[in-house]
PDB file of C-alpha atoms in Angstrom:
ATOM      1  CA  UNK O  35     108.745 107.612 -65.309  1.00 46.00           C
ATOM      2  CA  UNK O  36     112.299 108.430 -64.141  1.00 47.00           C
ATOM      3  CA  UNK O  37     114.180 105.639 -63.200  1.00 58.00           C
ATOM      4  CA  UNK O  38     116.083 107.949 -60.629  1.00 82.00           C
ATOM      5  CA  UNK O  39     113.426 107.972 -58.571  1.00 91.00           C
ATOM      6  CA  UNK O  40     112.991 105.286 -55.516  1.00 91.00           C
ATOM      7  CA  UNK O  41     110.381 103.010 -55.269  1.00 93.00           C
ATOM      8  CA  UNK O  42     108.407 101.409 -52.195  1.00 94.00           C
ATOM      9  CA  UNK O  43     106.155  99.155 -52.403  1.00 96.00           C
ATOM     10  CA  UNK O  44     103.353  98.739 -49.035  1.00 96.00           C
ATOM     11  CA  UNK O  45     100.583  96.996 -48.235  1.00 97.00           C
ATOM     12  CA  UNK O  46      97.956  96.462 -45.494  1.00 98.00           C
ATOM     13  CA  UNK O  47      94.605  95.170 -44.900  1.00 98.00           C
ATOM     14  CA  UNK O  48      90.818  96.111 -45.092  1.00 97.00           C
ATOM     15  CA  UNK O  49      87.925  94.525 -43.032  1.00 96.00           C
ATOM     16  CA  UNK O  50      84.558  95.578 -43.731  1.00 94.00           C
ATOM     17  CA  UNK O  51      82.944  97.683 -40.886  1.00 94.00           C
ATOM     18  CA  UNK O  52      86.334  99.699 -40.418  1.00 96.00           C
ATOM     19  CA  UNK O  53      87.034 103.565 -41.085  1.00 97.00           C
ATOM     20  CA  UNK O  54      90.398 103.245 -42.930  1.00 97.00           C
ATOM     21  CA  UNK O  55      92.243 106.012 -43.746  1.00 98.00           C
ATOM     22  CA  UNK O  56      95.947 106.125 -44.962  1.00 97.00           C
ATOM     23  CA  UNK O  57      98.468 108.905 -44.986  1.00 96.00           C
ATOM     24  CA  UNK O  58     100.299 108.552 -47.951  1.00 94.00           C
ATOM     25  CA  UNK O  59     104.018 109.886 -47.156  1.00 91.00           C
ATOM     26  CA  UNK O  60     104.072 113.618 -47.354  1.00 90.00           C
ATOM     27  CA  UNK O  61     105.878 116.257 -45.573  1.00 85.00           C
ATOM     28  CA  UNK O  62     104.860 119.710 -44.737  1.00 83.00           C
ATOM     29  CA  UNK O  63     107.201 122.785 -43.725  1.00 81.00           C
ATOM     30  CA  UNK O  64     107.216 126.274 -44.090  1.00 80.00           C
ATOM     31  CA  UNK O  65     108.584 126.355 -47.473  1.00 78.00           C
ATOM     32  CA  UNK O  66     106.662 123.551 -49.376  1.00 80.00           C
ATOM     33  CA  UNK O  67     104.315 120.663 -49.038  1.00 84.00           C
ATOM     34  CA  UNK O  68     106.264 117.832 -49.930  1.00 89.00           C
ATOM     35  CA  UNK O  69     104.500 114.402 -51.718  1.00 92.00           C
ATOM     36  CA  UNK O  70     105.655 111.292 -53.660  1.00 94.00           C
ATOM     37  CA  UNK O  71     105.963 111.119 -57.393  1.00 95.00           C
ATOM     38  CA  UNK O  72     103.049 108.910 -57.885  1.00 96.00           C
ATOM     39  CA  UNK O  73     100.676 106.103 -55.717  1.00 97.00           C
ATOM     40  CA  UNK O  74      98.694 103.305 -57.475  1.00 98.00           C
ATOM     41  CA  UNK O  75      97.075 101.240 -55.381  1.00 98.00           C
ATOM     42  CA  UNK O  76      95.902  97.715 -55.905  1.00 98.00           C
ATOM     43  CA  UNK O  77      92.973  95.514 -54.325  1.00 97.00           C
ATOM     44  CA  UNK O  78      93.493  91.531 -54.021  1.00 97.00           C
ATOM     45  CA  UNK O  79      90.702  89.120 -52.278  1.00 97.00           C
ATOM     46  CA  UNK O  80      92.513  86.467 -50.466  1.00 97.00           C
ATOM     47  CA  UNK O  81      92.548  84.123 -53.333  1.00 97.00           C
ATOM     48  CA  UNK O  82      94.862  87.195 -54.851  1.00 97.00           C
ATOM     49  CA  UNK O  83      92.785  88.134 -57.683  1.00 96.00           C
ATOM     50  CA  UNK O  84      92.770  91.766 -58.635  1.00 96.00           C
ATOM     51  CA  UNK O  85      89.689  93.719 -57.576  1.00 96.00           C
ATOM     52  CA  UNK O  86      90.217  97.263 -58.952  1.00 96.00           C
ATOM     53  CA  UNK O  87      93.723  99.451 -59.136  1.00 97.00           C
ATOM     54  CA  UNK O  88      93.401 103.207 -59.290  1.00 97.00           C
ATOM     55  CA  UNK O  89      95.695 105.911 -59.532  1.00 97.00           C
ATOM     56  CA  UNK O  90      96.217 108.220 -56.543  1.00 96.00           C
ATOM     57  CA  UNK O  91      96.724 112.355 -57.121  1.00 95.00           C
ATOM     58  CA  UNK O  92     100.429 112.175 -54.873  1.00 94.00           C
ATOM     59  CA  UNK O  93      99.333 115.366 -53.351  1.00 93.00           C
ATOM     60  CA  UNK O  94      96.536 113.806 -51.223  1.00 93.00           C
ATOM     61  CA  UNK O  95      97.661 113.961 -47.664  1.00 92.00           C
ATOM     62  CA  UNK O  96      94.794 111.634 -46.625  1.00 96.00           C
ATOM     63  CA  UNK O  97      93.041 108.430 -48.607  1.00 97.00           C
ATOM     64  CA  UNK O  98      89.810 107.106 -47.637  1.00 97.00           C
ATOM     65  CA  UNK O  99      90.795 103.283 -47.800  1.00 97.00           C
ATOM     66  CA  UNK O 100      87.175 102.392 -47.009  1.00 96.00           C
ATOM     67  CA  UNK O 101      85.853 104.785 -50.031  1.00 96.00           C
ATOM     68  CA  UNK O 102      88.162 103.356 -52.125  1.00 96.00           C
ATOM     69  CA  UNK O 103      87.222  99.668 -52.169  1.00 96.00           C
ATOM     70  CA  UNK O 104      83.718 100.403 -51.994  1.00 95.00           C
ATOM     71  CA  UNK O 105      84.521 101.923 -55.402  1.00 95.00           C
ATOM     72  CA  UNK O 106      85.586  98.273 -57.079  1.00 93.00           C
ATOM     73  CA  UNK O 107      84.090  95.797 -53.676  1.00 91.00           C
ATOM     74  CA  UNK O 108      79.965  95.450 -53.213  1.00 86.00           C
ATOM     75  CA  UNK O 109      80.843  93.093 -50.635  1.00 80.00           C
ATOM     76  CA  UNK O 110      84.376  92.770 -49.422  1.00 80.00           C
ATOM     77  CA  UNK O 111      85.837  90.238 -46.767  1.00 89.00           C
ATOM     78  CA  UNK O 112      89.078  90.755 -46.151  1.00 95.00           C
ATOM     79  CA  UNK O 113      90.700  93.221 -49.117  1.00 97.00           C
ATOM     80  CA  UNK O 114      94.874  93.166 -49.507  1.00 98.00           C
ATOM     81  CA  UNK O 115      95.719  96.914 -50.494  1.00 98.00           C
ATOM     82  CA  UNK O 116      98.380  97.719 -52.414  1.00 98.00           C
ATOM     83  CA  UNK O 117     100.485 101.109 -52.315  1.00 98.00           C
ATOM     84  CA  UNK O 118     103.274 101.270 -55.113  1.00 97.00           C
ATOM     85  CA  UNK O 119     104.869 104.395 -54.310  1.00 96.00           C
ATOM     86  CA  UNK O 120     107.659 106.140 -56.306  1.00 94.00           C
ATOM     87  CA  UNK O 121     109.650 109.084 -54.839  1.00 93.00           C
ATOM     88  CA  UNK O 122     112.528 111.336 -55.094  1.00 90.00           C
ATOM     89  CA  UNK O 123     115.229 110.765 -52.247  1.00 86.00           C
ATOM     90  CA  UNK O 124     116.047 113.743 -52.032  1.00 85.00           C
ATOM     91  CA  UNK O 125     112.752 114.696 -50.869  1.00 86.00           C
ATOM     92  CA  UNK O 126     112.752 112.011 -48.656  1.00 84.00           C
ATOM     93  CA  UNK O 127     116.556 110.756 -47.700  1.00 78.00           C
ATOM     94  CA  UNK O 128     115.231 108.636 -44.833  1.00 78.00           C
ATOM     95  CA  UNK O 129     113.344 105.195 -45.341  1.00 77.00           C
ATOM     96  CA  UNK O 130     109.732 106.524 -45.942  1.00 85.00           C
ATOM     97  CA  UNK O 131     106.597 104.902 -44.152  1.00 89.00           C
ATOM     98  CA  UNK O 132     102.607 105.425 -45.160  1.00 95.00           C
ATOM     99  CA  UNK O 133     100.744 105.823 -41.809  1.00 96.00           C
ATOM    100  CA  UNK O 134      96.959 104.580 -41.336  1.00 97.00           C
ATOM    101  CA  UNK O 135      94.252 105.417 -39.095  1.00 97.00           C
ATOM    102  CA  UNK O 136      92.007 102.132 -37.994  1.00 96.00           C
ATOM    103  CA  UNK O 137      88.982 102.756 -36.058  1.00 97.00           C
ATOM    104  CA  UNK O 138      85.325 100.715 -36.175  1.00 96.00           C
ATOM    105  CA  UNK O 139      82.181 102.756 -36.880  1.00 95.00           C
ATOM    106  CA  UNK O 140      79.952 102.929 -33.952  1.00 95.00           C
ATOM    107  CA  UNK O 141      82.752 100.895 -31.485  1.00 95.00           C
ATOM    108  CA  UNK O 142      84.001 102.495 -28.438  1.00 94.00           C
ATOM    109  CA  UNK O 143      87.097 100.937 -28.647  1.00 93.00           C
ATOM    110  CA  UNK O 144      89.888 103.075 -28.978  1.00 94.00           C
ATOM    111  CA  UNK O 145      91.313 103.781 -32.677  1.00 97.00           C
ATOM    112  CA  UNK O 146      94.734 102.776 -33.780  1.00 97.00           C
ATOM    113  CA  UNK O 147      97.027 104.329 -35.643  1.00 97.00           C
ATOM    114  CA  UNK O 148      99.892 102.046 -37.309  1.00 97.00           C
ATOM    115  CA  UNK O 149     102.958 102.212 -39.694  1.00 95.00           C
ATOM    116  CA  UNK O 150     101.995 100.839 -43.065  1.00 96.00           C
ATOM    117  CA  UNK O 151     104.275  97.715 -43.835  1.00 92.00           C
ATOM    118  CA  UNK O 152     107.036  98.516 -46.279  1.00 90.00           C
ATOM    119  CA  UNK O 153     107.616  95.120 -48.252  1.00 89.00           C
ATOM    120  CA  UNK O 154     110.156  95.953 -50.613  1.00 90.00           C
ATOM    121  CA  UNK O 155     111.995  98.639 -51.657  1.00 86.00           C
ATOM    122  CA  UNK O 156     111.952 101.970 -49.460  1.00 73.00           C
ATOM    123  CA  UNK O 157     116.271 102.194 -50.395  1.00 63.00           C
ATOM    124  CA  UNK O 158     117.400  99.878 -47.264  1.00 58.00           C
ATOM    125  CA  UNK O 159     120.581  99.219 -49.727  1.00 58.00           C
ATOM    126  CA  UNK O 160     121.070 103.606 -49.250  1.00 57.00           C
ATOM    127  CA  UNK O 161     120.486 103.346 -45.557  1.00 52.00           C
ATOM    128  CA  UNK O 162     122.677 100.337 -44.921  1.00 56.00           C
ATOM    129  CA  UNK O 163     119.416  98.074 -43.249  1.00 56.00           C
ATOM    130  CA  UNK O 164     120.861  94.758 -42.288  1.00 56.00           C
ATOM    131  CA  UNK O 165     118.089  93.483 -40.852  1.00 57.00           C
ATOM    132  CA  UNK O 166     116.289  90.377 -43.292  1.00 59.00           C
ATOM    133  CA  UNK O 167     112.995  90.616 -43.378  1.00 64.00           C
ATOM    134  CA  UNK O 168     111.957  87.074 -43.627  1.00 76.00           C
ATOM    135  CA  UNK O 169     112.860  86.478 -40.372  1.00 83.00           C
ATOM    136  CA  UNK O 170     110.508  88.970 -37.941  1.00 89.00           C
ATOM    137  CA  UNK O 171     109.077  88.090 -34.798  1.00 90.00           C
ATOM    138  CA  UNK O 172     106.631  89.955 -31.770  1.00 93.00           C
ATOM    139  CA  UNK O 173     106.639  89.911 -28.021  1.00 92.00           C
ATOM    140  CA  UNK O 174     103.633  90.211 -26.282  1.00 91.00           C
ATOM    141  CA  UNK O 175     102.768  91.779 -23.094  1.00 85.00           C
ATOM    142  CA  UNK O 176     102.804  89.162 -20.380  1.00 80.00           C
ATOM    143  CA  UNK O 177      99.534  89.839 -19.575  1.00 78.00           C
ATOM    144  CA  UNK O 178      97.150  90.282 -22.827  1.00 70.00           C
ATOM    145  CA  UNK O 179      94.644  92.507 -23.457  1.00 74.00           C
ATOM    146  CA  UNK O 180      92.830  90.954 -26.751  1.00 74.00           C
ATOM    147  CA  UNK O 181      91.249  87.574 -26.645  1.00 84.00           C
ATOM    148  CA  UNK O 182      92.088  86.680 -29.509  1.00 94.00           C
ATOM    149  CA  UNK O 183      95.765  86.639 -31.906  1.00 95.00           C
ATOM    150  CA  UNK O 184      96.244  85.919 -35.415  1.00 97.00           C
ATOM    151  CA  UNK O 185      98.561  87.131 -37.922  1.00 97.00           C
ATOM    152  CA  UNK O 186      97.882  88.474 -41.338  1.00 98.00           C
ATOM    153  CA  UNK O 187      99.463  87.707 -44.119  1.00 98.00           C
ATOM    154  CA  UNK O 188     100.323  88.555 -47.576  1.00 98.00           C
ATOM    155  CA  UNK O 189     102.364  87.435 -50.874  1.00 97.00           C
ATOM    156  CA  UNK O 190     103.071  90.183 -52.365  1.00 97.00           C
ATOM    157  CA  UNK O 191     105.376  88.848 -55.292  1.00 96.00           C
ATOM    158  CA  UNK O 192     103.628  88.828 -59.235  1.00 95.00           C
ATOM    159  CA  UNK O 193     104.876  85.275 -59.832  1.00 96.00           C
ATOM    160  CA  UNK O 194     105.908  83.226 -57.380  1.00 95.00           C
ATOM    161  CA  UNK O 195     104.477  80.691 -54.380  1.00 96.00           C
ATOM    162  CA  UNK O 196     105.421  81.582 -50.774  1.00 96.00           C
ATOM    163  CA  UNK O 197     106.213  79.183 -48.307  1.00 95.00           C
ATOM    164  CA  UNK O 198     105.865  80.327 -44.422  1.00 96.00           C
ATOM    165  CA  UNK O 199     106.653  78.938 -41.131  1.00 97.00           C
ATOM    166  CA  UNK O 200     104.565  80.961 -37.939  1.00 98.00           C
ATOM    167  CA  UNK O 201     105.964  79.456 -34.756  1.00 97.00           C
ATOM    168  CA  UNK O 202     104.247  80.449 -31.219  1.00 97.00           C
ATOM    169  CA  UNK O 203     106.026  80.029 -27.993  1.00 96.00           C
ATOM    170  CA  UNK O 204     104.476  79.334 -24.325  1.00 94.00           C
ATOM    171  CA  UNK O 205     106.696  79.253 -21.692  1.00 90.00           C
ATOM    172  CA  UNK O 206     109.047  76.472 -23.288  1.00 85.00           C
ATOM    173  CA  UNK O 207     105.971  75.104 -25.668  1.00 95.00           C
ATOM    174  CA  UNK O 208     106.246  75.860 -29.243  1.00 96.00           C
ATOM    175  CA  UNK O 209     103.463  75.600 -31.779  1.00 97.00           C
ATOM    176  CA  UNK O 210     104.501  75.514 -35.858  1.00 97.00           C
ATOM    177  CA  UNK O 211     102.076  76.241 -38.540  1.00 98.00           C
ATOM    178  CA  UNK O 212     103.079  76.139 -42.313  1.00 98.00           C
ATOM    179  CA  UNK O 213     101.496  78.570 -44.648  1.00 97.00           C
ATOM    180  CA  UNK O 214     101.424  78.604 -48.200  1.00 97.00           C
ATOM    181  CA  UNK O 215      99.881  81.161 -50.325  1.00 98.00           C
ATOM    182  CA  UNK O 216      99.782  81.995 -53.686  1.00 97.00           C
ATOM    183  CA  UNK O 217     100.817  85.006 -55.880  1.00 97.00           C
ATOM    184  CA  UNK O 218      98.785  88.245 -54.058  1.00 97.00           C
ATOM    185  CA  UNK O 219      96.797  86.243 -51.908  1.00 98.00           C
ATOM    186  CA  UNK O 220      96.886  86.899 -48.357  1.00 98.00           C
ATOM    187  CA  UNK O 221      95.579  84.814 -45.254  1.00 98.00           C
ATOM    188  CA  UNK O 222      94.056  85.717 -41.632  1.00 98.00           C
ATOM    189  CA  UNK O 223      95.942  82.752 -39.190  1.00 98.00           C
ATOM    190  CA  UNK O 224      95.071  82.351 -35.888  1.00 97.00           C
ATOM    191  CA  UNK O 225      96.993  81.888 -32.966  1.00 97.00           C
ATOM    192  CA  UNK O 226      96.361  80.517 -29.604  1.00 94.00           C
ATOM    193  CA  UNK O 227      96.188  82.712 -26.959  1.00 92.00           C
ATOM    194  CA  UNK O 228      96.674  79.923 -24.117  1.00 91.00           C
ATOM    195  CA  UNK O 229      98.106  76.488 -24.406  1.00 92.00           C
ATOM    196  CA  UNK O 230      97.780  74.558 -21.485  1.00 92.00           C
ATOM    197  CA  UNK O 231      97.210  77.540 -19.476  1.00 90.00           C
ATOM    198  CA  UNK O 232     100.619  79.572 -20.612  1.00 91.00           C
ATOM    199  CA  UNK O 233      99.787  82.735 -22.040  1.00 92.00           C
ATOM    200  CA  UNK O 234     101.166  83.262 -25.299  1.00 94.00           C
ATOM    201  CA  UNK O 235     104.140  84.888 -25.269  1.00 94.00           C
ATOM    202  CA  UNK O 236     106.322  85.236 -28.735  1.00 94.00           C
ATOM    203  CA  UNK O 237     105.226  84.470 -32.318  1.00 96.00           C
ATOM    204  CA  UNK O 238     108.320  84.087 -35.125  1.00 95.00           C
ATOM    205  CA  UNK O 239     107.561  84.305 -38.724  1.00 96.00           C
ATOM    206  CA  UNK O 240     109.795  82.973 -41.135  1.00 94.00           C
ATOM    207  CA  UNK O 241     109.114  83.200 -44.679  1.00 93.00           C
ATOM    208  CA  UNK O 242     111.704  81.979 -47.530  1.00 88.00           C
ATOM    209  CA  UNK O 243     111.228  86.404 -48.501  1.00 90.00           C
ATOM    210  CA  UNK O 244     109.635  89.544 -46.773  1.00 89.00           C
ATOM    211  CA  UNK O 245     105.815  89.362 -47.061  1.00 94.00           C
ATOM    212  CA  UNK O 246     103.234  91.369 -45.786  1.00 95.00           C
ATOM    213  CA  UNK O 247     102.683  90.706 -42.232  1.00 96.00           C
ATOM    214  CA  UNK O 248     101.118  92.238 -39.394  1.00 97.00           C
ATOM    215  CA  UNK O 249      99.856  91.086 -35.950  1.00 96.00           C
ATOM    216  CA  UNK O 250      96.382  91.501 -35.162  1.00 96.00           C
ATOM    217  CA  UNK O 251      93.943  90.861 -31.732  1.00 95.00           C
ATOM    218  CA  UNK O 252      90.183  91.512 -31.541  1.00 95.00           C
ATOM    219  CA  UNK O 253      88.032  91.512 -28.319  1.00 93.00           C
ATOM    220  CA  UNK O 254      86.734  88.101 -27.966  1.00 88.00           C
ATOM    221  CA  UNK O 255      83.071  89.785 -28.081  1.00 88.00           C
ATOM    222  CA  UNK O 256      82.550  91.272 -31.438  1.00 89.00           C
ATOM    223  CA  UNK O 257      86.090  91.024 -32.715  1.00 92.00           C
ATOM    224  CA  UNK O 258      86.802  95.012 -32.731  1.00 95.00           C
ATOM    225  CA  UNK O 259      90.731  95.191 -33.742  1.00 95.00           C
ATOM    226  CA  UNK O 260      92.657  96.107 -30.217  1.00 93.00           C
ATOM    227  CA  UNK O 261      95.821  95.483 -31.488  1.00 94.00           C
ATOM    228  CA  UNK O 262      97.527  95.830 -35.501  1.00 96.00           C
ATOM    229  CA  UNK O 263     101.077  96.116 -36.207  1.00 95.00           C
ATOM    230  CA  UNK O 264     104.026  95.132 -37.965  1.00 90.00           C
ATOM    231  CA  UNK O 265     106.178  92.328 -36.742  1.00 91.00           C
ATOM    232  CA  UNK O 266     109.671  93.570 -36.300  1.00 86.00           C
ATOM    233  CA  UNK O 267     112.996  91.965 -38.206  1.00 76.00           C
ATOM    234  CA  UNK O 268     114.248  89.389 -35.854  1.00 64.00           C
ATOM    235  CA  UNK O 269     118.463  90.383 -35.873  1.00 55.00           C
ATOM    236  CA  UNK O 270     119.486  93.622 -35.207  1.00 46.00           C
TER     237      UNK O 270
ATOM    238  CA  UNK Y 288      99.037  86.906 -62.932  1.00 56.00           C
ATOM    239  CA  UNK Y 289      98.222  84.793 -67.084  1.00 72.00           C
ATOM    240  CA  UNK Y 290     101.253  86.974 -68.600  1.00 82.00           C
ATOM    241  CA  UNK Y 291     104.786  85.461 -68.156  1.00 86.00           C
ATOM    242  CA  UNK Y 292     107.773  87.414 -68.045  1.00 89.00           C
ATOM    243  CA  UNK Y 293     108.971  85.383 -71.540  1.00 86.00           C
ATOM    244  CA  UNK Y 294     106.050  87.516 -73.093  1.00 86.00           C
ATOM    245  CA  UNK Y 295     108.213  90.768 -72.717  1.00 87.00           C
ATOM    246  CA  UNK Y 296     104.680  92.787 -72.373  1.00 92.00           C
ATOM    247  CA  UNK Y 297     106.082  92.987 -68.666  1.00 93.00           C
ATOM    248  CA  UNK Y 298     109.051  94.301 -69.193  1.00 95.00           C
ATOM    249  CA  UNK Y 299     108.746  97.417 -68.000  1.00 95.00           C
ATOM    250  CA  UNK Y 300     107.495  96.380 -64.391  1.00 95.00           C
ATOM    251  CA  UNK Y 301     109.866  96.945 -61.445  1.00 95.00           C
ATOM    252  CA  UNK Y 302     111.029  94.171 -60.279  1.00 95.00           C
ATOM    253  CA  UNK Y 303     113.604  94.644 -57.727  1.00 94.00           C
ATOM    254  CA  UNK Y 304     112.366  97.822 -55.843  1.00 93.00           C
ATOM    255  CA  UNK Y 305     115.840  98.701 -53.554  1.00 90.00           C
ATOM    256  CA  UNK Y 306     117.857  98.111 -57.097  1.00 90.00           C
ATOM    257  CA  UNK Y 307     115.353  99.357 -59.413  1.00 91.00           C
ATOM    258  CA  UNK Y 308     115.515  96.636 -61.872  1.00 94.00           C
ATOM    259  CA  UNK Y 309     112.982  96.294 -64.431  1.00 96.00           C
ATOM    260  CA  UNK Y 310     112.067  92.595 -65.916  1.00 96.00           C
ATOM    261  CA  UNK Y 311     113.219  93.989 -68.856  1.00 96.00           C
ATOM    262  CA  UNK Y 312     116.462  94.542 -67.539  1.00 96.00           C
ATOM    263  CA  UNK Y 313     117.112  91.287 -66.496  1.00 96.00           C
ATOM    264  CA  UNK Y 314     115.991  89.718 -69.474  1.00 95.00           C
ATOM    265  CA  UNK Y 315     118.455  91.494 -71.412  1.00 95.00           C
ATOM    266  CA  UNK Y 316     121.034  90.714 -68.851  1.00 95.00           C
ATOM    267  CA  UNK Y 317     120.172  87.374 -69.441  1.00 94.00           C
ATOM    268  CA  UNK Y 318     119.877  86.902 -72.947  1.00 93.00           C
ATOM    269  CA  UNK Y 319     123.798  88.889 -73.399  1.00 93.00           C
ATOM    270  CA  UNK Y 320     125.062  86.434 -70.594  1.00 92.00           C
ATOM    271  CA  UNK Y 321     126.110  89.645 -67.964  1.00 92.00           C
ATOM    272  CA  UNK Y 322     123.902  89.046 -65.242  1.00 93.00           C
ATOM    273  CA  UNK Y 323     124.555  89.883 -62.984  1.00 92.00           C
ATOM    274  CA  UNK Y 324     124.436  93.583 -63.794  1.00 93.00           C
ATOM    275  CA  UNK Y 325     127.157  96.254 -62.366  1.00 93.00           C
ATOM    276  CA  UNK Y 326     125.733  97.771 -59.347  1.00 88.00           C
ATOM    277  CA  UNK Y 327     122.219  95.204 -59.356  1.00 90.00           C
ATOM    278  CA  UNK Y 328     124.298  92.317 -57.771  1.00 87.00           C
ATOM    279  CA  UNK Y 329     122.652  93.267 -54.383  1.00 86.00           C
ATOM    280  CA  UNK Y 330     118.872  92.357 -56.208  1.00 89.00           C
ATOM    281  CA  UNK Y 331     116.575  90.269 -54.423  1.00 87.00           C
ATOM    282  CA  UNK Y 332     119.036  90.242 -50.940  1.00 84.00           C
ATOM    283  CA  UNK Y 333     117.970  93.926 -49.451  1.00 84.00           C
ATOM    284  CA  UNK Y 334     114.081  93.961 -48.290  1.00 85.00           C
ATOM    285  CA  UNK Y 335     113.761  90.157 -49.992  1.00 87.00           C
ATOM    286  CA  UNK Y 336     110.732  90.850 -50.886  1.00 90.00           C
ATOM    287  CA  UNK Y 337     111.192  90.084 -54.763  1.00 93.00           C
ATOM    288  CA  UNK Y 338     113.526  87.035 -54.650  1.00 92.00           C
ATOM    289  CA  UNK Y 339     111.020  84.677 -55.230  1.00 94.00           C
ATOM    290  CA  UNK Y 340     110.007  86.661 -58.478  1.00 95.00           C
ATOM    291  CA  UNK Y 341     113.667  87.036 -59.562  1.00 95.00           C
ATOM    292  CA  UNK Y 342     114.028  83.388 -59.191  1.00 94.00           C
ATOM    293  CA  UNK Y 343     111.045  82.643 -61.144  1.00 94.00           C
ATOM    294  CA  UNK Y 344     112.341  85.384 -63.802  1.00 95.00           C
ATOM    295  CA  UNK Y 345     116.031  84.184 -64.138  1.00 95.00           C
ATOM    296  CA  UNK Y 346     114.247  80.213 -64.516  1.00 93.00           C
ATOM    297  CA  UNK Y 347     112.588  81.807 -67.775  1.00 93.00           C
ATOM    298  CA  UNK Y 348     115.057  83.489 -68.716  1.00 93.00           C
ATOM    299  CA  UNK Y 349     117.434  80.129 -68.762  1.00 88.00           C
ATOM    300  CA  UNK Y 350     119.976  81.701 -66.241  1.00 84.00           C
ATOM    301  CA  UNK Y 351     121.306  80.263 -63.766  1.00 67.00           C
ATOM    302  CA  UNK Y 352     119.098  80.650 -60.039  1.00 61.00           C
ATOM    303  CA  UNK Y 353     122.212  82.292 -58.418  1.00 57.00           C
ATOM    304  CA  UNK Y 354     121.882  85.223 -56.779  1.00 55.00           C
TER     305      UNK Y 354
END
């Protein structure tokens, strides 16, 4: 493979019970459909063991996530996917993003559609990003509409431990949980959604370097996702 | 992951995704004493995502953990 090309590599989440579809990065216009190089994609379990990798044809605008680790998972908890994307900037100049669709079979709660997190590459050194990565944090609304907050989290590195800090903040209280996890494994924590009656307000992660992180709430009855996105880099 | 990067059966994976350095690359850097490479001194300080795997690489490689 060229080494002129540009490389991103994104990951995100699967929970059983979920239609899960992801739109690689493609462009259309009147002259061409435009698609990466090449996709593989990856499965981990939260220990980070491999459960299946597969190859994706570039030119697919949509991928059935659920499909796909039904392919490699009989019975999956919570499956860490993958995308290592490769692409020619001059296709796409701008920091490309995969997109997802997120929506429980049978719920009537509304479907989300999310930016998949971009946890390395994606040219930030072309674009001049200053932002760190390891540092991200999210507001929340001050009054919140899911029961119940957590954060997801994943190491995406081949090698090497990670070491996290999540701190949550309550009107002057501040909680700190440490999380360690191992090389592809990923984690669900939970966070409070009260503490002594203050709403919560602000989580911070801070990670020694960029994981994959997004921030999740579920209705308190049955858990249906309400809320999944990507924390945002703390500096501007 | 049972293979190290000393094995050299990795060498081809990227490791730094905004520099597009391979293992190999930096074990070869390493080895001739020139890391770090012209134009890959930025490595592991864009996204961050792969410092912890450079560190781990340039510790078996016998260089020294600077970035």
């Amino acid at each position: 493979m060229s080494s002129d090309l540009s490389a991103l590599l994104s990951a995100t989440f699967y929970e059983e019970g979920y239609d899960h579809l992801l739109e690689p990065v493609h462009q259309r216009d009147a002259a061409a459909r435009r698609h990466l190089a090449s996709l593989d994609v990856t499965l981990y379990d939260a220990e980070g063991k491999p459960l299946g990798a597969v190859t994706v044809d570039p030119r697919q605008e949509v991928l059935d996530l659920a499909s796909l680790v039904h392919e490699h998972v009989t019975a999956p908890g919570r499956v860490m996917a993958v995308f290592d994307a490769r692409y020619d900037e001059r296709i796409f100049p701008y920091r490309p993003h995969h997109y997802a669709y997120l929506h429980r079979r049978g719920s009537p709660v509304p479907s989300l559609y999310y930016a998949v997190r971009a946890a390395l590459g994606g040219v930030p050194d072309r674009i001049g990003a200053t932002s760190l990565n390891n540092f991200e944090n999210y507001l929340f609304r001050r009054r919140n509409f899911a029961e119940r907050y957590s954060l997801l989290l994943g190491n995406l590195s081949r090698f090497s431990a990670a070491e996290a800090q999540v701190f949550t903040y309550y009107r002057g209280a501040r909680l700190t949980q440490e999380v360690a996890l191992g090389p592809k494994a990923h984690v669900e924590v939970p966070l409070e959604g009260r503490r002594d009656g203050q709403p919560l307000e602000r989580v911070e992660l801070k990670a020694v370097f960029g994981l994959a992180s997004y921030v999740v709430g579920r209705r308190a009855a049955g858990g249906d996702l309400v809320l999944f996105d990507h924390l945002f880099p703390y500096f501007k | 992951m049972n293979v190290t990067p000393e094995s050299g059966e990795l060498d081809s994976l990227l490791l730094c995704y905004c520099t597009n350095l391979t293992i190999g690359d930096l074990r070869e850097a390493c080895r001739a004493r020139r890391w770090p490479l012209p134009g890959k001194e930025r490595t592991g300080k864009l996204c961050t995502g792969c410092m912890g795997d450079l560190l781990y690489c340039l510790r078996c490689f016998g260089a020294d953990e600077q970035l």
